[in-house]
Short mmCIF file of C-alpha atoms in Angstrom, two decimals:
data_model
loop_
_atom_site.label_atom_id
_atom_site.label_comp_id
_atom_site.label_asym_id
_atom_site.label_seq_id
_atom_site.Cartn_x
_atom_site.Cartn_y
_atom_site.Cartn_z
CA MET A 20 103.23 53.76 49.36
CA ARG A 21 100.87 55.73 47.17
CA ARG A 22 101.75 59.07 48.76
CA PRO A 23 105.52 58.95 47.89
CA ILE A 24 104.61 58.07 44.29
CA GLN A 25 102.20 60.99 44.08
CA HIS A 26 104.84 63.26 45.64
CA ARG A 27 107.46 62.22 43.07
CA THR A 28 104.97 62.67 40.25
CA MET A 29 104.10 66.17 41.43
CA THR A 30 107.81 67.01 41.74
CA LEU A 31 108.52 65.83 38.20
CA LYS A 32 105.58 67.84 36.87
CA THR A 33 106.83 70.93 38.71
CA ILE A 34 110.34 70.51 37.32
CA LEU A 35 108.98 70.00 33.81
CA ALA A 36 106.79 73.11 34.14
CA ILE A 37 109.78 75.18 35.29
CA VAL A 38 111.93 73.92 32.40
CA LEU A 39 109.20 74.72 29.87
CA TRP A 40 108.68 78.17 31.42
CA LEU A 41 112.40 78.94 31.23
CA GLY A 42 112.51 77.79 27.61
CA TYR A 43 109.52 79.96 26.78
CA MET A 44 110.86 83.04 28.59
CA PHE A 45 114.42 82.75 27.25
CA PRO A 46 113.77 84.63 23.96
CA PHE A 47 112.01 87.46 25.82
CA ALA A 48 114.87 87.75 28.32
CA LEU A 49 117.37 87.74 25.45
CA VAL A 50 115.58 90.59 23.68
CA LEU A 51 115.35 92.60 26.92
CA THR A 52 119.02 92.24 27.85
CA ASN A 53 120.27 92.92 24.33
CA SER A 54 118.12 96.05 24.10
CA LEU A 55 120.46 97.61 26.68
CA LYS A 56 123.71 96.70 24.95
CA ARG A 57 125.84 98.07 22.13
CA LYS A 58 125.78 96.47 18.72
CA VAL A 59 129.32 95.11 19.09
CA SER A 60 128.43 93.46 22.41
CA ILE A 61 125.30 91.90 20.94
CA VAL A 62 127.24 90.44 18.02
CA LYS A 63 130.16 89.14 20.09
CA PHE A 64 128.39 88.14 23.31
CA PRO A 65 124.64 87.80 22.69
CA LEU A 66 124.15 85.81 25.91
CA GLN A 67 126.01 88.27 28.11
CA LEU A 68 123.66 89.96 30.58
CA PHE A 69 125.26 93.41 30.70
CA ASP A 70 127.34 95.54 28.39
CA GLU A 71 130.90 96.29 29.50
CA LYS A 72 130.16 100.02 29.26
CA GLY A 73 126.94 99.87 31.25
CA LEU A 74 123.28 99.91 30.32
CA GLN A 75 122.71 101.54 26.93
CA TRP A 76 119.46 103.41 27.50
CA VAL A 77 120.29 105.42 24.40
CA ASN A 78 118.91 102.50 22.35
CA TYR A 79 115.41 103.30 23.59
CA LYS A 80 115.88 106.99 22.83
CA ASN A 81 117.01 106.17 19.30
CA ALA A 82 114.15 103.73 18.82
CA ILE A 83 111.54 106.29 19.89
CA GLU A 84 112.99 108.98 17.63
CA LYS A 85 114.03 107.08 14.51
CA MET A 86 110.99 104.83 14.19
CA SER A 87 108.57 107.66 15.10
CA PHE A 88 107.35 105.45 17.91
CA PHE A 89 104.36 107.47 19.09
CA ARG A 90 103.00 107.93 15.57
CA SER A 91 103.50 104.26 14.76
CA PHE A 92 101.99 103.30 18.12
CA GLY A 93 98.93 105.40 17.30
CA ASN A 94 98.55 103.70 13.92
CA SER A 95 98.87 100.23 15.46
CA PHE A 96 96.44 101.09 18.25
CA PHE A 97 93.87 102.50 15.83
CA VAL A 98 94.04 99.52 13.48
CA THR A 99 94.04 96.94 16.28
CA ALA A 100 91.30 98.57 18.36
CA CYS A 101 88.95 99.12 15.40
CA SER A 102 89.56 95.64 13.98
CA VAL A 103 88.89 93.95 17.32
CA ALA A 104 85.84 96.12 18.06
CA ILE A 105 84.02 95.33 14.82
CA LEU A 106 84.98 91.67 15.12
CA LEU A 107 83.51 91.43 18.61
CA LEU A 108 80.29 93.19 17.60
CA PHE A 109 79.48 91.57 14.28
CA SER A 110 80.80 88.07 14.98
CA SER A 111 78.84 87.81 18.23
CA MET A 112 75.67 89.05 16.52
CA ALA A 113 76.12 86.66 13.59
CA ALA A 114 76.87 83.71 15.88
CA TRP A 115 73.80 84.43 18.02
CA PHE A 116 71.58 84.56 14.93
CA LEU A 117 73.05 81.32 13.55
CA VAL A 118 72.56 79.51 16.86
CA ARG A 119 68.97 80.65 17.37
CA HIS A 120 68.05 79.88 13.76
CA ALA A 121 70.06 76.68 13.42
CA THR A 122 67.12 74.87 11.83
CA TRP A 123 67.16 77.19 8.85
CA LYS A 124 68.91 75.72 5.84
CA SER A 125 70.47 79.10 5.02
CA SER A 126 71.99 79.25 8.51
CA LYS A 127 73.51 75.80 8.13
CA ILE A 128 74.99 76.69 4.74
CA THR A 129 76.33 80.02 5.98
CA PHE A 130 78.00 78.45 9.01
CA ALA A 131 79.48 75.66 6.89
CA LEU A 132 80.93 78.18 4.44
CA MET A 133 82.39 80.17 7.34
CA MET A 134 84.11 77.06 8.69
CA ALA A 135 85.36 76.10 5.22
CA SER A 136 86.93 79.54 4.76
CA MET A 137 89.13 78.90 7.79
CA ALA A 138 90.96 76.23 5.80
CA VAL A 139 92.08 78.73 3.13
CA PRO A 140 95.52 80.21 3.99
CA PHE A 141 96.01 83.93 3.64
CA GLN A 142 98.95 83.38 1.30
CA VAL A 143 96.63 81.77 -1.27
CA VAL A 144 94.52 84.92 -1.70
CA MET A 145 97.26 87.43 -0.88
CA ILE A 146 98.37 88.39 -4.39
CA PRO A 147 94.88 88.48 -6.02
CA LEU A 148 93.50 90.46 -3.06
CA ILE A 149 96.21 93.12 -3.19
CA SER A 150 96.04 93.29 -6.99
CA ILE A 151 92.28 93.90 -6.92
CA TYR A 152 92.30 96.42 -4.08
CA GLY A 153 95.32 98.23 -5.49
CA GLY A 154 94.99 97.93 -9.24
CA VAL A 155 91.20 98.01 -9.62
CA PHE A 156 89.76 99.86 -6.63
CA HIS A 157 92.85 101.90 -5.67
CA MET A 158 92.08 101.37 -1.99
CA LEU A 159 95.57 100.64 -0.68
CA ASN A 160 97.56 102.95 1.61
CA SER A 161 94.55 103.23 3.89
CA ARG A 162 94.15 102.10 7.48
CA ILE A 163 90.42 101.57 6.88
CA THR A 164 91.23 99.06 4.15
CA LEU A 165 93.56 97.21 6.52
CA ILE A 166 90.86 97.15 9.22
CA LEU A 167 88.30 95.70 6.80
CA MET A 168 90.79 93.05 5.67
CA ASN A 169 91.53 92.14 9.28
CA PHE A 170 87.81 91.77 9.86
CA GLY A 171 87.38 89.58 6.79
CA PHE A 172 90.20 87.22 7.69
CA GLY A 173 89.26 86.96 11.38
CA VAL A 174 85.47 86.81 11.36
CA ALA A 175 85.14 83.06 10.66
CA LEU A 176 87.16 82.00 13.71
CA CYS A 177 85.37 84.51 15.93
CA ILE A 178 81.95 83.30 14.80
CA PHE A 179 83.01 79.71 15.43
CA MET A 180 84.10 80.48 19.00
CA CYS A 181 81.03 82.60 19.78
CA HIS A 182 78.75 80.00 18.22
CA GLY A 183 80.01 77.25 20.51
CA PHE A 184 79.89 79.49 23.58
CA ILE A 185 76.32 80.68 23.00
CA LYS A 186 75.11 77.18 22.27
CA ALA A 187 76.58 75.77 25.48
CA ASN A 188 76.40 78.66 27.94
CA VAL A 189 73.55 81.05 27.06
CA PRO A 190 70.15 79.55 28.01
CA LEU A 191 67.32 80.20 25.60
CA SER A 192 64.98 80.63 28.58
CA LEU A 193 66.67 83.95 29.47
CA GLU A 194 65.94 85.32 26.02
CA GLU A 195 62.36 84.09 26.15
CA ALA A 196 61.90 85.80 29.53
CA ALA A 197 63.31 89.04 28.11
CA THR A 198 60.93 88.80 25.15
CA ILE A 199 57.98 88.31 27.47
CA ASP A 200 59.07 91.43 29.39
CA GLY A 201 58.88 93.42 26.16
CA CYS A 202 62.48 93.40 24.90
CA SER A 203 63.02 93.62 21.16
CA PRO A 204 65.50 91.21 19.53
CA HIS A 205 68.17 93.93 19.54
CA ALA A 206 67.58 94.74 23.21
CA THR A 207 67.61 91.05 24.08
CA PHE A 208 70.99 90.60 22.45
CA PHE A 209 72.71 93.69 23.85
CA PHE A 210 71.26 93.56 27.38
CA VAL A 211 70.94 89.81 27.95
CA VAL A 212 73.15 87.79 25.60
CA PHE A 213 76.11 90.11 25.04
CA PRO A 214 76.99 90.57 28.76
CA LEU A 215 76.98 86.78 29.25
CA MET A 216 79.58 86.42 26.48
CA LYS A 217 82.28 88.28 28.42
CA PRO A 218 84.60 85.22 28.81
CA ILE A 219 84.66 84.30 25.13
CA LEU A 220 84.81 87.92 23.99
CA SER A 221 87.79 88.50 26.28
CA THR A 222 89.48 85.47 24.77
CA ILE A 223 88.81 86.72 21.25
CA THR A 224 90.08 90.17 22.21
CA ILE A 225 93.49 88.96 23.38
CA LEU A 226 93.95 86.44 20.55
CA GLU A 227 92.94 88.79 17.76
CA ALA A 228 94.67 91.84 19.28
CA LEU A 229 97.88 89.84 19.56
CA GLY A 230 97.62 88.82 15.92
CA PHE A 231 96.78 92.29 14.58
CA TRP A 232 99.35 94.07 16.74
CA ASN A 233 102.22 91.83 15.66
CA ASP A 234 101.15 91.33 12.05
CA TYR A 235 103.75 92.35 9.51
CA LEU A 236 102.82 90.83 6.16
CA LEU A 237 99.32 92.27 5.60
CA PRO A 238 100.22 95.83 6.77
CA TYR A 239 103.35 95.63 4.60
CA LEU A 240 101.20 94.86 1.56
CA VAL A 241 98.49 97.43 2.32
CA LEU A 242 100.27 100.36 3.98
CA GLY A 243 102.89 101.80 1.67
CA LYS A 244 103.18 105.25 3.24
CA LYS A 245 105.55 105.80 6.14
CA GLU A 246 103.05 108.12 7.88
CA ILE A 247 100.54 105.31 8.42
CA ALA A 248 103.01 102.51 9.16
CA THR A 249 102.32 100.27 12.16
CA LEU A 250 104.97 99.31 14.73
CA PRO A 251 106.18 96.12 13.00
CA LEU A 252 106.74 98.15 9.82
CA ALA A 253 108.42 101.00 11.70
CA ILE A 254 110.97 98.60 13.22
CA ARG A 255 112.20 97.94 9.67
CA THR A 256 113.83 101.40 9.90
CA PHE A 257 116.79 99.81 11.68
CA TYR A 258 117.36 97.13 9.05
CA GLY A 259 119.98 98.23 6.53
CA THR A 260 121.18 96.74 3.27
CA PHE A 261 124.52 95.56 4.64
CA SER A 262 124.10 95.79 8.43
CA ASN A 263 121.43 95.99 11.10
CA ASP A 264 121.30 98.15 14.22
CA TYR A 265 120.59 95.32 16.64
CA GLY A 266 120.49 97.41 19.82
CA ASN A 267 117.82 99.73 18.43
CA ILE A 268 115.93 96.78 16.94
CA MET A 269 115.76 95.06 20.33
CA ALA A 270 114.66 98.28 22.02
CA GLY A 271 111.95 98.76 19.41
CA LEU A 272 110.76 95.18 19.95
CA VAL A 273 110.53 95.71 23.72
CA LEU A 274 108.53 98.90 23.26
CA SER A 275 106.23 97.13 20.81
CA MET A 276 105.63 94.18 23.14
CA LEU A 277 104.72 96.16 26.26
CA PRO A 278 101.13 97.19 25.31
CA ILE A 279 100.07 93.69 24.30
CA ILE A 280 101.65 92.21 27.45
CA VAL A 281 99.65 94.62 29.59
CA LEU A 282 96.45 93.64 27.76
CA TYR A 283 97.24 89.97 28.30
CA ILE A 284 97.79 90.48 32.03
CA PHE A 285 94.34 92.04 32.41
CA LEU A 286 92.52 89.41 30.34
CA GLN A 287 94.50 86.23 30.99
CA LYS A 288 92.00 84.74 33.46
CA TYR A 289 89.37 84.55 30.71
CA ILE A 290 91.53 82.93 28.03
CA VAL A 291 91.54 79.26 29.03
CA GLY A 292 87.90 79.18 30.10
CA GLY A 293 86.82 81.06 27.01
CA VAL A 294 88.70 78.80 24.62
CA ILE A 295 87.28 75.65 26.22
CA ALA A 296 83.75 77.03 26.27
CA GLY A 297 83.99 78.23 22.67
CA ALA A 298 85.34 74.94 21.38
CA VAL A 299 82.09 73.04 21.85
CA LYS A 300 81.34 71.00 18.76
CA SER A 301 78.46 72.54 16.82
#
């Protein structure tokens, strides 16, 4: 009697999973199919799989040319790669220090302030931040400024995740053994602790890279020059005052999604485990 019930339960779970997967994939499939159609077909029949006049590969050609795809791709890659790299390095170092010196009052205060900063939305500090950097320091229209802002807004979450992972998964005995063998604190971190953090660092990489790659608002506020525009800004080329070139927009979106999808495929096995391990209550 128990086996049929378990079988029905498993069947219902499978059906539910398939329905959720189809609902999740539907927007991506819609973008992909519409990227190969004419504007008139997209407007009239957005759910139609194929254009009456065949696949419109010209949309991808127009997207690459008009949005200066390779230049915009280079800008997005530079900003995303540098932002993620400094986040991984400095957040892991800071988290390790805070964990190993948790008894210090200054460490407790610093960690508490980091966690409190996560409750402040970006929109609250958006206007003052841009006014200061632009009006006082004249540091806008710079990819370096955008990278530093990305680091500032992302470091608290990264430290929180690394802090929980180190506390739960990196034994202090390994560091003590390395110290006995003559390792300095820096060598202990980079040769003992850092390699053990691969799961959580992979999780941080995909989460932060996804956010930086797709971010529109902060680059829009910081990068005013077309030459340094990232991909989300470059796609705005196809948005007009009275009409939008939907076919080229969809093609641009597909081209923009491909790199981050490839990154996700390579790092997906670390995401769930890393999130769970990094969510340990401190």
